[in-house]
Amino acid sequence: MAECNHDCSSCSEKCEKRDFHVDLHKKSSVKKVIGIVSGKGGVGKSLVTSLLASKVCKDGFKSAILDADITGPSIPESFGVGDKRATAVEGEEALNPVVTDSGIQLMSMNFLLQNETDPVIWRGPVIAGAVKQFWTDVIWNDVDFMFVDMPPGTGDVPLTVFQSLPIDGIIIVSSPQQLVRVIVEKAVNMANMMNIPILGLVENMSYVKCPDCGKEITVFGKSNINKIAEDFNIPVLARIPMEESTSQAVDAGDVESVECSYLDEAVKKIEGLLK
């Protein structure tokens, strides 16, 4: 038998479809799960994840972040909780998530390490297993929207998340550079093969706004995001500018304070999943 590519529509094998979904802890409740993905690193998935979770929380919903970037987590520092550690639930083989000042529930590999700078030197299957345990062995308290911050690419962890978690949709994060088309196409093709709905595209580092005249300066050249979106029939949900205030807030662990009206359309799309 050839290696399975998970595209049953093109497969000649007569195997039965298997359900790889794993169950939440019996005391957990999560209504909607949104994956934040990209075909490459450094485009701002963690920033987008943090801003979306914060904005949804400000709208009165309970939000959570499952940090699936096991070897390079940055979510704890963005929220100023890098020194926190996950605690065991009394009488249960489970963990409590770390909760931010505004009530966002977080689980990240850094919350399990003795020192946050300790490297995680694991092979793919072990990393994928840890991500599943973040879903099954953490007690998520009445979450309306969980955001899964994915590592880049289409390897073990994205595959595990797509197969094991009930993903209601993904947001693909890109940047304005020319090579982004190939990156977006990889993410789109993987989502389509796994039958995962694509909610839309978010372009990070789109422009810098001149503080004097307000003109948008495209540091990385003219964006191709609208053409890419048209070609793949995916909406552009946001174009995020490069702002010193945002960078300073994230570095200070205060991402929850960032006001980001440019994400209004993306948040509207996400919150619409509950209707």
GROMACS .gro file of C-alpha atoms in nm:
model
  275
    1MET     CA    1   0.000   0.000   0.000
    2ALA     CA    2   0.131   0.345  -0.090
    3GLU     CA    3   0.178   0.601   0.185
    4CYS     CA    4  -0.154   0.767   0.265
    5ASN     CA    5  -0.185   1.132   0.158
    6HIS     CA    6  -0.520   1.168   0.337
    7ASP     CA    7  -0.699   1.261   0.014
    8CYS     CA    8  -0.966   0.992   0.004
    9SER     CA    9  -1.122   1.130  -0.315
   10SER     CA   10  -0.815   1.036  -0.519
   11CYS     CA   11  -0.735   0.709  -0.347
   12SER     CA   12  -0.779   0.365  -0.508
   13GLU     CA   13  -0.753   0.176  -0.180
   14LYS     CA   14  -1.069   0.026  -0.027
   15CYS     CA   15  -0.982   0.110   0.333
   16GLU     CA   16  -1.238   0.247   0.570
   17LYS     CA   17  -1.223   0.613   0.664
   18ARG     CA   18  -1.079   0.647   1.012
   19ASP     CA   19  -1.163   0.914   1.263
   20PHE     CA   20  -0.842   1.027   1.434
   21HIS     CA   21  -1.009   1.291   1.654
   22VAL     CA   22  -0.916   1.272   2.022
   23ASP     CA   23  -1.151   1.367   2.303
   24LEU     CA   24  -1.124   1.665   2.532
   25HIS     CA   25  -1.086   1.605   2.902
   26LYS     CA   26  -1.426   1.523   3.051
   27LYS     CA   27  -1.425   1.853   3.245
   28SER     CA   28  -1.331   2.067   2.942
   29SER     CA   29  -1.556   2.262   2.709
   30VAL     CA   30  -1.440   2.420   2.382
   31LYS     CA   31  -1.695   2.541   2.128
   32LYS     CA   32  -1.486   2.648   1.827
   33VAL     CA   33  -1.126   2.579   1.728
   34ILE     CA   34  -0.936   2.805   1.487
   35GLY     CA   35  -0.593   2.714   1.348
   36ILE     CA   36  -0.345   2.992   1.266
   37VAL     CA   37  -0.111   2.857   1.000
   38SER     CA   38   0.155   2.946   0.746
   39GLY     CA   39   0.388   2.763   0.512
   40LYS     CA   40   0.694   2.936   0.658
   41GLY     CA   41   0.821   3.085   0.980
   42GLY     CA   42   0.868   3.448   1.071
   43VAL     CA   43   0.548   3.582   0.919
   44GLY     CA   44   0.376   3.657   1.250
   45LYS     CA   45   0.147   3.364   1.331
   46SER     CA   46   0.198   3.408   1.706
   47LEU     CA   47   0.126   3.781   1.682
   48VAL     CA   48  -0.194   3.719   1.487
   49THR     CA   49  -0.295   3.444   1.731
   50SER     CA   50  -0.236   3.670   2.032
   51LEU     CA   51  -0.419   3.969   1.882
   52LEU     CA   52  -0.720   3.762   1.775
   53ALA     CA   53  -0.754   3.593   2.114
   54SER     CA   54  -0.728   3.931   2.288
   55LYS     CA   55  -0.980   4.099   2.059
   56VAL     CA   56  -1.235   3.818   2.091
   57CYS     CA   57  -1.192   3.833   2.469
   58LYS     CA   58  -1.259   4.208   2.466
   59ASP     CA   59  -1.582   4.135   2.280
   60GLY     CA   60  -1.703   3.932   2.578
   61PHE     CA   61  -1.618   3.580   2.462
   62LYS     CA   62  -1.399   3.332   2.648
   63SER     CA   63  -1.086   3.270   2.444
   64ALA     CA   64  -0.790   3.035   2.474
   65ILE     CA   65  -0.462   2.965   2.296
   66LEU     CA   66  -0.312   2.620   2.247
   67ASP     CA   67   0.052   2.690   2.159
   68ALA     CA   68   0.138   2.408   1.920
   69ASP     CA   69   0.482   2.550   1.841
   70ILE     CA   70   0.649   2.316   2.089
   71THR     CA   71   1.013   2.393   2.006
   72GLY     CA   72   0.976   2.768   1.957
   73PRO     CA   73   0.693   2.898   2.176
   74SER     CA   74   0.648   3.274   2.201
   75ILE     CA   75   0.292   3.304   2.332
   76PRO     CA   76   0.387   3.316   2.705
   77GLU     CA   77   0.621   3.613   2.659
   78SER     CA   78   0.364   3.805   2.453
   79PHE     CA   79   0.121   3.788   2.744
   80GLY     CA   80   0.381   3.850   3.015
   81VAL     CA   81   0.341   3.506   3.174
   82GLY     CA   82   0.675   3.351   3.078
   83ASP     CA   83   0.753   3.289   3.444
   84LYS     CA   84   0.431   3.096   3.508
   85ARG     CA   85   0.407   2.717   3.520
   86ALA     CA   86   0.108   2.491   3.459
   87THR     CA   87  -0.034   2.338   3.776
   88ALA     CA   88  -0.176   1.990   3.828
   89VAL     CA   89  -0.547   1.952   3.896
   90GLU     CA   90  -0.605   1.796   4.235
   91GLY     CA   91  -0.745   1.445   4.204
   92GLU     CA   92  -0.711   1.442   3.824
   93GLU     CA   93  -0.445   1.343   3.575
   94ALA     CA   94  -0.479   1.685   3.416
   95LEU     CA   95  -0.335   2.036   3.411
   96ASN     CA   96  -0.484   2.380   3.457
   97PRO     CA   97  -0.403   2.630   3.182
   98VAL     CA   98  -0.226   2.953   3.271
   99VAL     CA   99  -0.473   3.243   3.271
  100THR     CA  100  -0.380   3.597   3.161
  101ASP     CA  101  -0.489   3.923   3.322
  102SER     CA  102  -0.793   3.950   3.096
  103GLY     CA  103  -0.890   3.583   3.137
  104ILE     CA  104  -0.741   3.423   2.826
  105GLN     CA  105  -0.648   3.058   2.892
  106LEU     CA  106  -0.306   2.950   2.765
  107MET     CA  107  -0.114   2.625   2.735
  108SER     CA  108   0.241   2.625   2.605
  109MET     CA  109   0.543   2.400   2.633
  110ASN     CA  110   0.723   2.673   2.829
  111PHE     CA  111   0.475   2.626   3.114
  112LEU     CA  112   0.609   2.272   3.162
  113LEU     CA  113   0.982   2.343   3.153
  114GLN     CA  114   1.193   2.406   3.461
  115ASN     CA  115   1.345   2.707   3.283
  116GLU     CA  116   1.175   2.880   2.993
  117THR     CA  117   1.503   2.887   2.798
  118ASP     CA  118   1.552   2.508   2.819
  119PRO     CA  119   1.554   2.365   2.465
  120VAL     CA  120   1.302   2.099   2.365
  121ILE     CA  121   1.509   1.848   2.168
  122TRP     CA  122   1.243   1.600   2.059
  123ARG     CA  123   1.164   1.418   1.738
  124GLY     CA  124   0.845   1.486   1.545
  125PRO     CA  125   0.619   1.209   1.682
  126VAL     CA  126   0.694   1.307   2.044
  127ILE     CA  127   0.622   1.673   1.966
  128ALA     CA  128   0.296   1.576   1.798
  129GLY     CA  129   0.202   1.369   2.102
  130ALA     CA  130   0.258   1.669   2.330
  131VAL     CA  131   0.022   1.878   2.118
  132LYS     CA  132  -0.251   1.614   2.152
  133GLN     CA  133  -0.200   1.612   2.529
  134PHE     CA  134  -0.250   1.989   2.538
  135TRP     CA  135  -0.598   1.912   2.404
  136THR     CA  136  -0.679   1.600   2.606
  137ASP     CA  137  -0.501   1.656   2.939
  138VAL     CA  138  -0.572   2.024   3.003
  139ILE     CA  139  -0.898   2.136   3.160
  140TRP     CA  140  -1.021   2.414   2.933
  141ASN     CA  141  -1.290   2.610   3.113
  142ASP     CA  142  -1.595   2.693   2.899
  143VAL     CA  143  -1.398   2.825   2.600
  144ASP     CA  144  -1.589   2.991   2.316
  145PHE     CA  145  -1.292   3.022   2.079
  146MET     CA  146  -0.964   2.834   2.099
  147PHE     CA  147  -0.682   2.954   1.873
  148VAL     CA  148  -0.410   2.703   1.784
  149ASP     CA  149  -0.076   2.869   1.711
  150MET     CA  150   0.087   2.629   1.465
  151PRO     CA  151   0.455   2.586   1.382
  152PRO     CA  152   0.541   2.662   1.019
  153GLY     CA  153   0.512   2.412   0.738
  154THR     CA  154   0.306   2.103   0.668
  155GLY     CA  155   0.479   1.846   0.888
  156ASP     CA  156   0.396   1.635   1.193
  157VAL     CA  157   0.233   1.899   1.412
  158PRO     CA  158  -0.004   2.058   1.154
  159LEU     CA  159  -0.102   1.709   1.041
  160THR     CA  160  -0.165   1.602   1.402
  161VAL     CA  161  -0.373   1.914   1.474
  162PHE     CA  162  -0.580   1.876   1.157
  163GLN     CA  163  -0.645   1.508   1.226
  164SER     CA  164  -0.684   1.510   1.605
  165LEU     CA  165  -0.865   1.835   1.685
  166PRO     CA  166  -1.209   1.940   1.557
  167ILE     CA  167  -1.080   2.237   1.357
  168ASP     CA  168  -1.365   2.467   1.253
  169GLY     CA  169  -1.146   2.673   1.023
  170ILE     CA  170  -0.797   2.808   0.964
  171ILE     CA  171  -0.654   3.151   0.900
  172ILE     CA  172  -0.346   3.161   0.678
  173VAL     CA  173  -0.090   3.425   0.771
  174SER     CA  174   0.134   3.568   0.501
  175SER     CA  175   0.365   3.863   0.435
  176PRO     CA  176   0.400   4.086   0.127
  177GLN     CA  177   0.710   3.925  -0.027
  178GLN     CA  178   0.685   3.771  -0.373
  179LEU     CA  179   0.766   3.417  -0.255
  180VAL     CA  180   0.452   3.416  -0.040
  181ARG     CA  181   0.236   3.274  -0.318
  182VAL     CA  182   0.407   2.936  -0.295
  183ILE     CA  183   0.382   2.944   0.085
  184VAL     CA  184   0.011   3.024   0.078
  185GLU     CA  185  -0.053   2.761  -0.187
  186LYS     CA  186   0.108   2.490   0.027
  187ALA     CA  187  -0.113   2.582   0.322
  188VAL     CA  188  -0.424   2.597   0.102
  189ASN     CA  189  -0.350   2.260  -0.057
  190MET     CA  190  -0.293   2.092   0.280
  191ALA     CA  191  -0.616   2.235   0.419
  192ASN     CA  192  -0.809   2.118   0.113
  193MET     CA  193  -0.659   1.768   0.133
  194MET     CA  194  -0.762   1.748   0.499
  195ASN     CA  195  -1.107   1.899   0.434
  196ILE     CA  196  -1.040   2.191   0.669
  197PRO     CA  197  -1.234   2.514   0.596
  198ILE     CA  198  -1.019   2.819   0.516
  199LEU     CA  199  -1.164   3.133   0.676
  200GLY     CA  200  -0.929   3.372   0.498
  201LEU     CA  201  -0.589   3.535   0.469
  202VAL     CA  202  -0.420   3.779   0.704
  203GLU     CA  203  -0.122   3.970   0.569
  204ASN     CA  204   0.125   4.080   0.835
  205MET     CA  205   0.390   4.352   0.793
  206SER     CA  206   0.182   4.497   0.510
  207TYR     CA  207   0.300   4.855   0.538
  208VAL     CA  208   0.434   5.131   0.760
  209LYS     CA  209   0.219   5.440   0.801
  210CYS     CA  210   0.413   5.766   0.777
  211PRO     CA  211   0.373   5.952   1.110
  212ASP     CA  212   0.371   6.288   0.930
  213CYS     CA  213   0.146   6.246   0.627
  214GLY     CA  214  -0.027   5.913   0.697
  215LYS     CA  215   0.085   5.761   0.367
  216GLU     CA  216   0.120   5.382   0.362
  217ILE     CA  217   0.478   5.284   0.278
  218THR     CA  218   0.518   4.930   0.142
  219VAL     CA  219   0.857   4.836   0.284
  220PHE     CA  220   0.860   4.492   0.118
  221GLY     CA  221   0.726   4.611  -0.215
  222LYS     CA  222   0.379   4.597  -0.362
  223SER     CA  223   0.160   4.333  -0.203
  224ASN     CA  224   0.022   4.043  -0.406
  225ILE     CA  225  -0.229   3.939  -0.142
  226ASN     CA  226  -0.541   4.042  -0.334
  227LYS     CA  227  -0.434   3.851  -0.646
  228ILE     CA  228  -0.349   3.544  -0.438
  229ALA     CA  229  -0.684   3.566  -0.260
  230GLU     CA  230  -0.866   3.593  -0.593
  231ASP     CA  231  -0.681   3.298  -0.742
  232PHE     CA  232  -0.768   3.072  -0.447
  233ASN     CA  233  -1.112   3.223  -0.383
  234ILE     CA  234  -1.021   3.315  -0.025
  235PRO     CA  235  -1.108   3.648   0.138
  236VAL     CA  236  -0.844   3.884   0.270
  237LEU     CA  237  -0.947   3.937   0.632
  238ALA     CA  238  -0.681   4.184   0.740
  239ARG     CA  239  -0.365   4.373   0.647
  240ILE     CA  240  -0.158   4.434   0.959
  241PRO     CA  241   0.080   4.732   0.957
  242MET     CA  242   0.419   4.743   1.120
  243GLU     CA  243   0.372   4.962   1.428
  244GLU     CA  244   0.625   5.047   1.694
  245SER     CA  245   0.354   5.054   1.960
  246THR     CA  246   0.252   4.695   1.884
  247SER     CA  247   0.611   4.574   1.891
  248GLN     CA  248   0.672   4.747   2.222
  249ALA     CA  249   0.355   4.602   2.376
  250VAL     CA  250   0.447   4.248   2.272
  251ASP     CA  251   0.804   4.286   2.397
  252ALA     CA  252   0.666   4.411   2.730
  253GLY     CA  253   0.429   4.114   2.759
  254ASP     CA  254   0.129   4.342   2.718
  255VAL     CA  255  -0.022   4.225   2.389
  256GLU     CA  256  -0.369   4.240   2.546
  257SER     CA  257  -0.349   4.621   2.549
  258VAL     CA  258  -0.304   4.652   2.171
  259GLU     CA  259  -0.591   4.818   1.989
  260CYS     CA  260  -0.618   4.662   1.643
  261SER     CA  261  -0.916   4.777   1.438
  262TYR     CA  262  -0.749   4.627   1.130
  263LEU     CA  263  -0.855   4.283   1.261
  264ASP     CA  264  -1.226   4.372   1.285
  265GLU     CA  265  -1.319   4.178   0.971
  266ALA     CA  266  -1.126   3.869   1.082
  267VAL     CA  267  -1.288   3.878   1.426
  268LYS     CA  268  -1.633   3.922   1.270
  269LYS     CA  269  -1.572   3.611   1.058
  270ILE     CA  270  -1.456   3.410   1.360
  271GLU     CA  271  -1.734   3.518   1.592
  272GLY     CA  272  -1.985   3.438   1.318
  273LEU     CA  273  -1.898   3.070   1.360
  274LEU     CA  274  -2.106   3.064   1.680
  275LYS     CA  275  -2.422   3.188   1.507
   0.00000   0.00000   0.00000
